[in-house]
Short mmCIF file of C-alpha atoms in Angstrom, two decimals:
data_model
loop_
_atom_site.label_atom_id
_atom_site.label_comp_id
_atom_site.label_asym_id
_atom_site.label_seq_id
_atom_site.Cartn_x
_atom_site.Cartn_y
_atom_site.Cartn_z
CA UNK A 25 129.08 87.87 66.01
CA UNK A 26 131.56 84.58 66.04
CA UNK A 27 130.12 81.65 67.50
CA UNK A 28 132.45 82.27 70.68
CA UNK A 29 130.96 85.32 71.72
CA UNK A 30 127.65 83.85 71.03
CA UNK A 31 128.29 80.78 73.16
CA UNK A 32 128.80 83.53 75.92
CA UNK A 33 126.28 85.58 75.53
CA UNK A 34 124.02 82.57 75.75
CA UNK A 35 125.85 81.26 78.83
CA UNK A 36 125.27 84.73 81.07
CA UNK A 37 121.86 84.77 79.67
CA UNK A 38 121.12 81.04 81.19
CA UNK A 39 122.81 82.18 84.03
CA UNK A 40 120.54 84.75 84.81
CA UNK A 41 117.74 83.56 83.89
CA UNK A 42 118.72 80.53 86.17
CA UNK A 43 119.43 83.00 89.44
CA UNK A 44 115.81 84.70 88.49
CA UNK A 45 114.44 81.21 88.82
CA UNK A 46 115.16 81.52 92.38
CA UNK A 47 113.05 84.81 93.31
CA UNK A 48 110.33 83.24 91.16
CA UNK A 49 109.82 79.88 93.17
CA UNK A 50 110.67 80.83 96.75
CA UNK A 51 109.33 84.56 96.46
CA UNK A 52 106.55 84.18 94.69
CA UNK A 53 103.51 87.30 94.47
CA UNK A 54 101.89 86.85 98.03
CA UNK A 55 99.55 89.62 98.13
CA UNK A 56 101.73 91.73 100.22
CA UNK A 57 103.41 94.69 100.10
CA UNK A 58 107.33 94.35 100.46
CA UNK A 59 108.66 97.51 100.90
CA UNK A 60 108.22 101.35 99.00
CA UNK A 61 111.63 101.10 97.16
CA UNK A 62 110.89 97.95 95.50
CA UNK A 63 108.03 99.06 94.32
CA UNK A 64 109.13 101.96 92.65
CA UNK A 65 111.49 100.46 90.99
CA UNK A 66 109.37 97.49 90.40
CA UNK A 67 106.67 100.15 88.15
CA UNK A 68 109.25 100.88 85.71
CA UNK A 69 107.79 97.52 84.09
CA UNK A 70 104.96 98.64 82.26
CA UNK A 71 107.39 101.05 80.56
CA UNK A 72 110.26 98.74 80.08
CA UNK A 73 108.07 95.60 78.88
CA UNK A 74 107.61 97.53 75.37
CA UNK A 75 110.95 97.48 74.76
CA UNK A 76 110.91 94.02 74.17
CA UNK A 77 107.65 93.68 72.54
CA UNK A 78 108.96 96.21 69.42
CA UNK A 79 112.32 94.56 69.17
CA UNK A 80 111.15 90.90 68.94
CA UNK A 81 108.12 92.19 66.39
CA UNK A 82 111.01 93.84 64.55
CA UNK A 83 113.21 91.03 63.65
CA UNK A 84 110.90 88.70 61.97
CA UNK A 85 110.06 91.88 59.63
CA UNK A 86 113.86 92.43 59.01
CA UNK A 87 114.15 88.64 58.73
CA UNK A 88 111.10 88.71 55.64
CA UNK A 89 112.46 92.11 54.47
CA UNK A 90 115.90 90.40 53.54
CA UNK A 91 114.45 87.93 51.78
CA UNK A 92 114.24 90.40 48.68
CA UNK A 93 117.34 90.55 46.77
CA UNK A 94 117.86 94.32 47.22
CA UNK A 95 117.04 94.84 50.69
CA UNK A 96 119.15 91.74 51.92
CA UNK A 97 121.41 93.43 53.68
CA UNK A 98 119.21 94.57 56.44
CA UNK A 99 119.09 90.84 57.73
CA UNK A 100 122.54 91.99 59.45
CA UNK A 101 120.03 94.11 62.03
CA UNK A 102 118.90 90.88 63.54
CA UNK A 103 122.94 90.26 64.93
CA UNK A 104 121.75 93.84 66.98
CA UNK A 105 118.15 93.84 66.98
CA UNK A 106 117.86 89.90 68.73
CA UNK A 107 120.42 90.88 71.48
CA UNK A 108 118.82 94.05 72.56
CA UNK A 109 115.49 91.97 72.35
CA UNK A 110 117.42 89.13 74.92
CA UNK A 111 118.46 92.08 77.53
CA UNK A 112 115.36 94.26 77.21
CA UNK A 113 113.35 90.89 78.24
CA UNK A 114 115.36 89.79 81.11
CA UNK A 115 115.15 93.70 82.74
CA UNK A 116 111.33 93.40 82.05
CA UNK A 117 111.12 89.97 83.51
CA UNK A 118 112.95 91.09 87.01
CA UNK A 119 111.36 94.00 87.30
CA UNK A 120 107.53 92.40 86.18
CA UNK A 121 108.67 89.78 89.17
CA UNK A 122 109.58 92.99 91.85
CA UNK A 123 106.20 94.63 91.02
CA UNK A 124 104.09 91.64 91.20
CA UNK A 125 106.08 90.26 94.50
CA UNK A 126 106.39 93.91 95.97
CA UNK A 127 102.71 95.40 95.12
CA UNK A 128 100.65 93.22 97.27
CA UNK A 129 99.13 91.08 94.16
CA UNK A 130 98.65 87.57 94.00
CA UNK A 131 96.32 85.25 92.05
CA UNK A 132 96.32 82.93 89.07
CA UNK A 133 96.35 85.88 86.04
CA UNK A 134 99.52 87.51 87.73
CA UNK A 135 101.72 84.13 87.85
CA UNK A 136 100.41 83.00 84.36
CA UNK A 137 101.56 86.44 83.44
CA UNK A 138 104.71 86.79 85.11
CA UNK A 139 105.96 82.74 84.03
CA UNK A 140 104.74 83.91 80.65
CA UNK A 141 106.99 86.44 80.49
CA UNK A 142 110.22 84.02 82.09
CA UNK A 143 108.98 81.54 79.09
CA UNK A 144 109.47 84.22 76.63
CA UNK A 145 113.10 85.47 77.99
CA UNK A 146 114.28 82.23 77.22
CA UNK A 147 112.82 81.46 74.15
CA UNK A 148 114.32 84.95 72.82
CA UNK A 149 117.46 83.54 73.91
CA UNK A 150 117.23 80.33 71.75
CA UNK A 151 116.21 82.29 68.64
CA UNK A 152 119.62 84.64 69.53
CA UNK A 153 121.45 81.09 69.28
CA UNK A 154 119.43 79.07 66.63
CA UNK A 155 119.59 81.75 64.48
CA UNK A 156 122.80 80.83 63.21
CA UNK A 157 122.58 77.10 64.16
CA UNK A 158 119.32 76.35 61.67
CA UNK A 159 117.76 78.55 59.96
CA UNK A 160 115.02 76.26 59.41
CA UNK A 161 114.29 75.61 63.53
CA UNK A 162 115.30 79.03 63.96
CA UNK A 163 112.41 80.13 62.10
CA UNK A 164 110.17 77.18 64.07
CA UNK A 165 111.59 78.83 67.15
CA UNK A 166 110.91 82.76 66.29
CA UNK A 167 107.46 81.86 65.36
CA UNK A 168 106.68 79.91 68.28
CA UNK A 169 108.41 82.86 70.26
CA UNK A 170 105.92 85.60 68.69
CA UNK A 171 102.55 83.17 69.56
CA UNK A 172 103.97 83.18 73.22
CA UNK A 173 104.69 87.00 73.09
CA UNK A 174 100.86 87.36 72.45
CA UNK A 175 99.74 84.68 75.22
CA UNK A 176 101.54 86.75 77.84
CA UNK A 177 100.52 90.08 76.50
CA UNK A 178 97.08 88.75 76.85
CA UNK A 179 97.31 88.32 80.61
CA UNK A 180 99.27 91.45 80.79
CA UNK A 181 95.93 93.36 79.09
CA UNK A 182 93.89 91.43 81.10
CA UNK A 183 96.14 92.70 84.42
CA UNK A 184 95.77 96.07 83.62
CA UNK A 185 92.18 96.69 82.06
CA UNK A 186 90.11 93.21 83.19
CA UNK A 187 89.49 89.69 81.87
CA UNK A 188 87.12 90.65 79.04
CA UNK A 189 89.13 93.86 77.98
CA UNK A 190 90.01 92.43 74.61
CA UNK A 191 86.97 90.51 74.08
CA UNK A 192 84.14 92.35 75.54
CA UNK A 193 83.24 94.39 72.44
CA UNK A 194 83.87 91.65 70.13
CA UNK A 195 81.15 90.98 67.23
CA UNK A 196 78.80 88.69 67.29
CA UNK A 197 80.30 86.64 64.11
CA UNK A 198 83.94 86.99 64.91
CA UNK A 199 82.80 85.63 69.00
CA UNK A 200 81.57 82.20 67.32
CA UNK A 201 84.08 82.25 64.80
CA UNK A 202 86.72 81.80 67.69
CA UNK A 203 84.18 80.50 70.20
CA UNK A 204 84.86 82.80 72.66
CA UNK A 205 82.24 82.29 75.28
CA UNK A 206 79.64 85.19 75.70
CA UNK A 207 80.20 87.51 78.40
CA UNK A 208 78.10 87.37 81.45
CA UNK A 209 74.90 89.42 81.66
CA UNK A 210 76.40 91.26 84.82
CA UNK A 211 76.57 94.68 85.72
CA UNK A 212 78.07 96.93 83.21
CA UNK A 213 81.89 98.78 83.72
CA UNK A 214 82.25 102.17 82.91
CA UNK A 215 81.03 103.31 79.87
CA UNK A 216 77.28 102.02 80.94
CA UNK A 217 77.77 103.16 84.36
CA UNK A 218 77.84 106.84 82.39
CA UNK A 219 75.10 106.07 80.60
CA UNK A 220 73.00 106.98 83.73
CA UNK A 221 71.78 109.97 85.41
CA UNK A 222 69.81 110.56 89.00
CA UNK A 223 66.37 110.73 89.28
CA UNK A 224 64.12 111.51 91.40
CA UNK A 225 63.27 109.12 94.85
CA UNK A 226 60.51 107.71 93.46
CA UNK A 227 62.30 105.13 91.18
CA UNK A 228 63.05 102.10 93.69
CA UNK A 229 64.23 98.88 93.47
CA UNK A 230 61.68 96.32 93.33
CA UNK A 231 60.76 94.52 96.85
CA UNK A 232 62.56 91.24 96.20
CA UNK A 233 66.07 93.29 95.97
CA UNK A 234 68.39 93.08 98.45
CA UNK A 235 70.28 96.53 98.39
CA UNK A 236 73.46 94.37 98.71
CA UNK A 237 72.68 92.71 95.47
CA UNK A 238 71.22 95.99 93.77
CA UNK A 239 72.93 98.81 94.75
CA UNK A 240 76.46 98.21 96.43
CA UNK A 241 77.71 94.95 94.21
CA UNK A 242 77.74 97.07 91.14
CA UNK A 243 79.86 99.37 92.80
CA UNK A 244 82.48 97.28 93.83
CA UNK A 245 81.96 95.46 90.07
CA UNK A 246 82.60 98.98 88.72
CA UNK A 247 85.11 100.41 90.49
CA UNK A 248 86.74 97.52 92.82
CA UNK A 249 86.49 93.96 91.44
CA UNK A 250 89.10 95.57 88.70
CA UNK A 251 92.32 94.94 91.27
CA UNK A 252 90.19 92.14 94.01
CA UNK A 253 89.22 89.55 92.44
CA UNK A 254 89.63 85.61 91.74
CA UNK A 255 92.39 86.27 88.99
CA UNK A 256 94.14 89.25 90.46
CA UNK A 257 94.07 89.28 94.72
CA UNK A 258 95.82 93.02 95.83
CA UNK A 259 96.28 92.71 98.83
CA UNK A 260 94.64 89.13 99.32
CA UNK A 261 91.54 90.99 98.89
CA UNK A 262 88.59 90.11 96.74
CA UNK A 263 85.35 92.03 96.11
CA UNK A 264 83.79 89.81 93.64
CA UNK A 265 81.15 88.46 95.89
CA UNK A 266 79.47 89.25 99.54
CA UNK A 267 81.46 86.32 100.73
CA UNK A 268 84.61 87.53 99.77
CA UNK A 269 84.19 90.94 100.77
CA UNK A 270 82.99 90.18 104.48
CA UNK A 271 86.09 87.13 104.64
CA UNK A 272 88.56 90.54 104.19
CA UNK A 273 92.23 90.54 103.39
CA UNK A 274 96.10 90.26 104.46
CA UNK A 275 95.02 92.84 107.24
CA UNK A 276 91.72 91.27 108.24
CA UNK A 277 88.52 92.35 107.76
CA UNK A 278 87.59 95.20 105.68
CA UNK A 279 84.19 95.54 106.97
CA UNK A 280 82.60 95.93 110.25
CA UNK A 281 79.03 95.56 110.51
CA UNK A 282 77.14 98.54 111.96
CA UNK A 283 80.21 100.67 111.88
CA UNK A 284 81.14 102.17 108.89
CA UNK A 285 83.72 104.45 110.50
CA UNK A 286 85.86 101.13 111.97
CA UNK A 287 85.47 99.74 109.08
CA UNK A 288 88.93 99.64 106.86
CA UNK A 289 87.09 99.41 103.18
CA UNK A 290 84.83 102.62 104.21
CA UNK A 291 88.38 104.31 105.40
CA UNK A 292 90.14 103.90 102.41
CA UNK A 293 87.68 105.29 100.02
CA UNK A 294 87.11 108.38 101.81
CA UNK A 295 91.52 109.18 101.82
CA UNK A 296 92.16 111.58 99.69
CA UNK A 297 94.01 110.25 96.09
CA UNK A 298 97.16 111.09 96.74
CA UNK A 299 97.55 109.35 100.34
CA UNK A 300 99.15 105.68 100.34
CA UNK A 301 96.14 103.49 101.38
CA UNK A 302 93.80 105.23 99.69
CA UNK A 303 91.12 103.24 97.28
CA UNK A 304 90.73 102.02 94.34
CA UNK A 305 94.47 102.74 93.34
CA UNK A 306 96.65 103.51 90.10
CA UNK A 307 94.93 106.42 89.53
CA UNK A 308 91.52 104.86 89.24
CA UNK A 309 88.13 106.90 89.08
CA UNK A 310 87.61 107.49 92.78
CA UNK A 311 83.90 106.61 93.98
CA UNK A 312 81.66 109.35 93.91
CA UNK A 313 80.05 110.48 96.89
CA UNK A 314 76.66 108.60 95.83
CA UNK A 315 78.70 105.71 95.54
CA UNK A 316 80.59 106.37 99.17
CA UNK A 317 77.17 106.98 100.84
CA UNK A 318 75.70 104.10 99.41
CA UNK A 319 77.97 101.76 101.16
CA UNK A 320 78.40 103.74 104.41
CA UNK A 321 74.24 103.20 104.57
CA UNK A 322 74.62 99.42 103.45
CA UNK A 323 77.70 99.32 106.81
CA UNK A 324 75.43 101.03 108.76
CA UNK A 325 72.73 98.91 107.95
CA UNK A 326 74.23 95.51 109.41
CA UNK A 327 76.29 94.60 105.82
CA UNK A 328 73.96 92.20 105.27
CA UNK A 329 73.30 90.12 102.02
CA UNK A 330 69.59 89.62 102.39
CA UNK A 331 68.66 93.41 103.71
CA UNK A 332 65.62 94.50 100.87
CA UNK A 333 66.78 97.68 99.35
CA UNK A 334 63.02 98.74 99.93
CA UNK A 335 63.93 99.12 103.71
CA UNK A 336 67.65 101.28 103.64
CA UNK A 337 66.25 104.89 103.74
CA UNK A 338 68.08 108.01 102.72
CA UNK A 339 70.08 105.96 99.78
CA UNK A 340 71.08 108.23 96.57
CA UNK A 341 68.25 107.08 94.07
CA UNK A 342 68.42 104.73 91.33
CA UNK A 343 69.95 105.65 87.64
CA UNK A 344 68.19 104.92 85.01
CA UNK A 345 68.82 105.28 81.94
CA UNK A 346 68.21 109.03 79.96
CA UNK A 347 67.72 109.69 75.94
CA UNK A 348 70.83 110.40 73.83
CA UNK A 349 73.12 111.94 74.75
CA UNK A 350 73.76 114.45 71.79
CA UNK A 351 71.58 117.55 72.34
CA UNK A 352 70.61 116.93 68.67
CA UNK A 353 70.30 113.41 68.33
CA UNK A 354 72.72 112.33 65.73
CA UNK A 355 74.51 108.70 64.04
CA UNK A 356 77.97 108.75 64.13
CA UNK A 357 77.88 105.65 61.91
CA UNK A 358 77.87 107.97 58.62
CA UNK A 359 80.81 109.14 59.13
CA UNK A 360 82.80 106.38 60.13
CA UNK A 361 84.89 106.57 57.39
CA UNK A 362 86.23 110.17 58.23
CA UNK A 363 86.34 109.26 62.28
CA UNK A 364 88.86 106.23 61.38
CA UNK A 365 91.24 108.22 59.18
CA UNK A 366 91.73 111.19 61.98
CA UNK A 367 92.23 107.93 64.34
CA UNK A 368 94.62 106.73 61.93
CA UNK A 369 95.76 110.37 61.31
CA UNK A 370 96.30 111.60 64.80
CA UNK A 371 97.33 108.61 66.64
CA UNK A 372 93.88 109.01 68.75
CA UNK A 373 90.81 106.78 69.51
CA UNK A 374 87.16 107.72 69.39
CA UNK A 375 85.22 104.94 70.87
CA UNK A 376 81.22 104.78 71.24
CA UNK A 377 80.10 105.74 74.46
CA UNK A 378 77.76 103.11 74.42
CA UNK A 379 75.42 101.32 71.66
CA UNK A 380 73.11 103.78 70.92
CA UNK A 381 74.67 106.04 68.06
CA UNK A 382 72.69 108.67 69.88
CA UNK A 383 75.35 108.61 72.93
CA UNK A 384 78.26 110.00 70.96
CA UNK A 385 81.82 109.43 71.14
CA UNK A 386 84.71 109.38 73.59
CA UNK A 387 87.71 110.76 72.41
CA UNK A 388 90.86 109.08 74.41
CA UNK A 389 94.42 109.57 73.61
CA UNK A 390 95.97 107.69 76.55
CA UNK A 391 98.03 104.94 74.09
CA UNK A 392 99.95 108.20 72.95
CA UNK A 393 99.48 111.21 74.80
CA UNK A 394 102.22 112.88 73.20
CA UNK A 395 100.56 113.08 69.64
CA UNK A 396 97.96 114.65 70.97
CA UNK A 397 98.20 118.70 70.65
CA UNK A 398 96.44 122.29 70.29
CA UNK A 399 96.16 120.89 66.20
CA UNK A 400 95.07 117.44 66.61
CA UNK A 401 92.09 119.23 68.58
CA UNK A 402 91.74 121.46 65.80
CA UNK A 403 91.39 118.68 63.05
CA UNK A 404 88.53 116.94 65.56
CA UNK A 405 86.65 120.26 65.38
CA UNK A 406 84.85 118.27 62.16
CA UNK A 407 83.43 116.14 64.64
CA UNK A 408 83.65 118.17 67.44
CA UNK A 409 79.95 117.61 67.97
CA UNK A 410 79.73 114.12 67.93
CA UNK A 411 82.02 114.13 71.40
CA UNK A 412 80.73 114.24 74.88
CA UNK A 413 83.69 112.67 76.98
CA UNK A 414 86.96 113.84 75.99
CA UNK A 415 90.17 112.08 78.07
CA UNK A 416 93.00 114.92 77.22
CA UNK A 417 95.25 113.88 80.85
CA UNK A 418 99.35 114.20 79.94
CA UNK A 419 98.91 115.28 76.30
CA UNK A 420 100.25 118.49 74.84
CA UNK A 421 96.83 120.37 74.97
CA UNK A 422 97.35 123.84 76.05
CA UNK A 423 95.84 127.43 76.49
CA UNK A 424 94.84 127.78 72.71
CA UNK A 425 93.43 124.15 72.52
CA UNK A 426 90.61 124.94 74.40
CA UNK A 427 89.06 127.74 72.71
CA UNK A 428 88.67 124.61 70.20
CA UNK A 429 87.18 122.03 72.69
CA UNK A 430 84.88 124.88 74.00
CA UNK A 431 83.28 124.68 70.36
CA UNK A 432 82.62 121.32 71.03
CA UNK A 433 78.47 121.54 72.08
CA UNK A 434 77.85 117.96 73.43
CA UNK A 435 80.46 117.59 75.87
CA UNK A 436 79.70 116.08 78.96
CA UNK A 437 83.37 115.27 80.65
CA UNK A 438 86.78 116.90 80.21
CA UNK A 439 89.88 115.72 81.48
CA UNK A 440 92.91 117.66 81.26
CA UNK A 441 94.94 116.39 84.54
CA UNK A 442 99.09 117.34 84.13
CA UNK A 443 98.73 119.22 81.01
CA UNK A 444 100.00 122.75 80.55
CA UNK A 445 96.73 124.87 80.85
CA UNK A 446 96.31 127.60 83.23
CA UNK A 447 93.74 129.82 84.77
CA UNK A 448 93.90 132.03 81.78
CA UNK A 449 92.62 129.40 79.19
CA UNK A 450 90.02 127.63 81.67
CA UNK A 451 87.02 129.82 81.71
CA UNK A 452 86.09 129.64 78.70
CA UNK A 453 85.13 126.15 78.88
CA UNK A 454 82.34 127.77 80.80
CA UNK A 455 80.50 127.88 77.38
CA UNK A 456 80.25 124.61 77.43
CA UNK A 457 76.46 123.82 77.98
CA UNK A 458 76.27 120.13 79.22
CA UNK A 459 79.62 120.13 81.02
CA UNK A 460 79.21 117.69 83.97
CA UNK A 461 82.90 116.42 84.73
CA UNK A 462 86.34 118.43 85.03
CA UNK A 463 89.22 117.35 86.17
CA UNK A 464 91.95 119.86 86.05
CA UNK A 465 94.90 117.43 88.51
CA UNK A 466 98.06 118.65 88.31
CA UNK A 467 97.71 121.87 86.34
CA UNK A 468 98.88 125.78 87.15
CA UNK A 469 95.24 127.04 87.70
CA UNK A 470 94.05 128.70 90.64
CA UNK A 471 90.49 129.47 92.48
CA UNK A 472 90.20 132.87 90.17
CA UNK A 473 90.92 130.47 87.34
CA UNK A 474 87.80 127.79 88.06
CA UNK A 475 85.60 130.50 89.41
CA UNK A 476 83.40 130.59 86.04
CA UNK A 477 82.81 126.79 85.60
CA UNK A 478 82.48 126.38 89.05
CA UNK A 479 79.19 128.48 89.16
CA UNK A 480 78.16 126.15 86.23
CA UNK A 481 74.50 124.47 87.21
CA UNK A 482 75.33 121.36 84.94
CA UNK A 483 79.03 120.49 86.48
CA UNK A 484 78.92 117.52 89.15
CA UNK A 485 82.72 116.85 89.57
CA UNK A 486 85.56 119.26 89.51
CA UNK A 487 89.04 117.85 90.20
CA UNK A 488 91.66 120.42 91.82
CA UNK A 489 93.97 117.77 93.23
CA UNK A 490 97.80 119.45 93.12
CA UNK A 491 96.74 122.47 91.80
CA UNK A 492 96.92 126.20 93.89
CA UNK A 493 93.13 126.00 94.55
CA UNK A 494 91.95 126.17 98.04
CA UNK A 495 89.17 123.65 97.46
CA UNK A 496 90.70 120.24 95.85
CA UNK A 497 87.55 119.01 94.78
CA UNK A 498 83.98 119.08 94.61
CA UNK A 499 81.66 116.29 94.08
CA UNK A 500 77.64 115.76 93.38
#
């Protein structure tokens, strides 16, 4: 490319950049919604932003890959590789702005994310015109580029999946290494809140509780604080604290005390999924009916912050934590060296559940869904008993796949929403001993289909959103 049609290529990419400036002053994320259209369009950014992301990571490994004398040629990439990097960043950018502006969020993680991501449109540009300017501060500039490329992917992860998503399982060692302060002792996300099953009435809180503090905070730190808190306000909502929640959000309050069914929080949880206002969003685990009543009794109650749990009466009982998981007790750790080359070999991840070995391992596949088929189950049936949660939603699991995960004694939870199994194929998951979850979203099957796991003593929660079942769900 002659220095001409560099010179204007940089100039409409200043240009732009310069008329995005504009949105990103005077429109900035309010916490509002702005209109269905925009965001549609606006969601297209979590798909678009990797477009940049593998083109930028690309040309400093064609620049380094030139460097040896018979591969030098491929250093002519970067004159294609940089520009599609400089346009794929600038879509990304605009349409990161439209979601954040359009989506109702607001908050100090979503502009550090979004400027972040402005910062690095512009640097990309540079590198496009340093590149043949000096190599030397071209090479400055691309590194710099890359270190700001993994600053705003940061907040990006930290958007999506929470502020201590990258650092929460972090060793000890590595923690002080890069003194990254220890997490909070707080209540646990996910994978401990699965840790726990109901027992009977007797185990209660102990008198100095408040059932605020003890039983519907940890909900909301669960399932809620995800999307409302001080980093990320949706809908200039946060549920990070009994202040917050009772102070409400852009449509006022979100609780009324003493009337749960006036109250807008309790309203939204009890939509169905698949209804606009319903909570918590983005296809989210919905709150459990436990979880639902607890609230509606804490409402009911006066929403009060200093109510002892010992006084709310007819509240789900405590969880507390059960033995292993496994039926047969058993360390994954042996055979960690066979569970990382299937990761590495399928393109899956099998996670601990929790610390104990004894809990097992949940197999997810939601970084590639795609990889993820009838054979790739078939090369986990080695381990097939070491997994009790397996997330299977938009991979290429069919029919045939299941005979394989019905093999698979410990499981506890299956997910299988919009993948191509059918009514024919379900039942036989029936075998499956400990089965407590299903969710079946989005597939062909039908109420003949479900009939055999539904009469299943162990299973709590069957999913039949968008499927031809009369009954779209059932809950504990």
């Amino acid at each position: 490319m002659d220095l001409r049609t560099r010179l204007t290529f940089f100039g409409f990419g200043v240009a732009f950049l310069l008329i995005l400036l504009w949105p990103l002053l005077h429109a900035a994320p309010d916490g509002l919604e702005h209109g269905e259209l925009n965001q549609f369009v606006g969601r297209f950014h979590p798909l678009v932003v990797h477009f940049p992301i593998a083109f930028l990571l690309l040309v400093p490994l064609l620049e380094c890959a030139g460097a040896v004398r018979r591969w030098n040629r491929v250093r002519d990439s970067v004159e294609f590789v940089l520009p599609l990097a400089v346009i794929s960043a600038f879509v990304a950018v605009f349409l990161g702005w439209l979601l954040a502006w359009s989506g109702g969020y607001e908050g100090r993680l979503v502009t550090s994310h979004m400027w972040g991501g402005f910062s690095l449109a512009f640097a990309v540009l540079l590198c496009f015109v340093l590149r043949t300017w000096d190599k030397r501060v071209y090479g400055a500039a691309l590194f710099a580029t890359l270190l700001l490329l993994a600053w705003t992917s940061d907040k990006g992860g930290k958007l999506t999946h929470g502020e201590t998503f990258m650092t929460r399982h972090m060793p000890a060692n590595l923690r002080t290494l890069l003194v990254v302060p220890s997490i909070p002792n707080r209540v646990q996300p996910t994978i401990e809140a699965a840790t726990v099953t109901p027992v009977s009435a007797s185990a209660t809180p102990m008198p100095s509780a408040t059932f605020f503090a003890a039983r519907v905070a940890p909900i909301f730190e669960n399932k809620c604080s995800n999307c409302h808190n001080a980093e990320k306000r949706k809908g200039k909502l946060r549920l990070d604290s009994f202040e917050n929640v009772m102070r409400g959000g852009k449509d006022g309050i979100v609780i009324k005390a003493g009337d749960p069914k006036h109250s807008e929080l309790f309203r939204r949880i009890n939509l169905s999924p698949d209804e606009k206002d319903f909570m918590p969003t983005d296809g989210k685990p919905p709150l459990t009916a436990s979880e639902i009543k607890v609230i509606e009794l804490w409402i009911a109650s006066g929403a009060s912050s200093s109510l002892p749990a010992i006084e709310v009466r007819g509240a789900p009982p405590l969880p507390v934590k059960e033995a292993p998981v496994l039926a047969v007790a058993s360390d994954y750790r042996p055979k960690l060296s066979l569970i990382t080359s299937l990761e590495q070999e399928l393109g899956v991840r099998l996670v601990p559940r929790s610390r104990n070995p004894g809990d097992g391992l949940i197999l997810r596949t939601v970084s590639a869904p795609e990889r993820c088929d009838d054979a790739a189950i078939a090369r986990l049936k080695v381990i097939g008993s070491l997994i009790v949660d397996a997330e299977l939603a938009r991979t290429k699991v069919t029919d045939a796949g299941l005979k394989t995960l019905a093999t698979f004694t410990n499981l506890r939870a299956v997910d299988l929403a919009h993948t191509a199994v059918t009514s024919a194929g379900v039942p036989i998951l029936a075998r499956l001993d400990h089965l407590e979850s299903l969710n079946l979203t989005a597939t062909p099957v039908d109420d003949a289909g479900v009939s055999a796991v539904r009469r299943k003593q162990t299973l709590k929660r069957l999913y039949l959103f968008e499927t031809k079942c009369t009954a779209q769900s059932e809950l504990e």
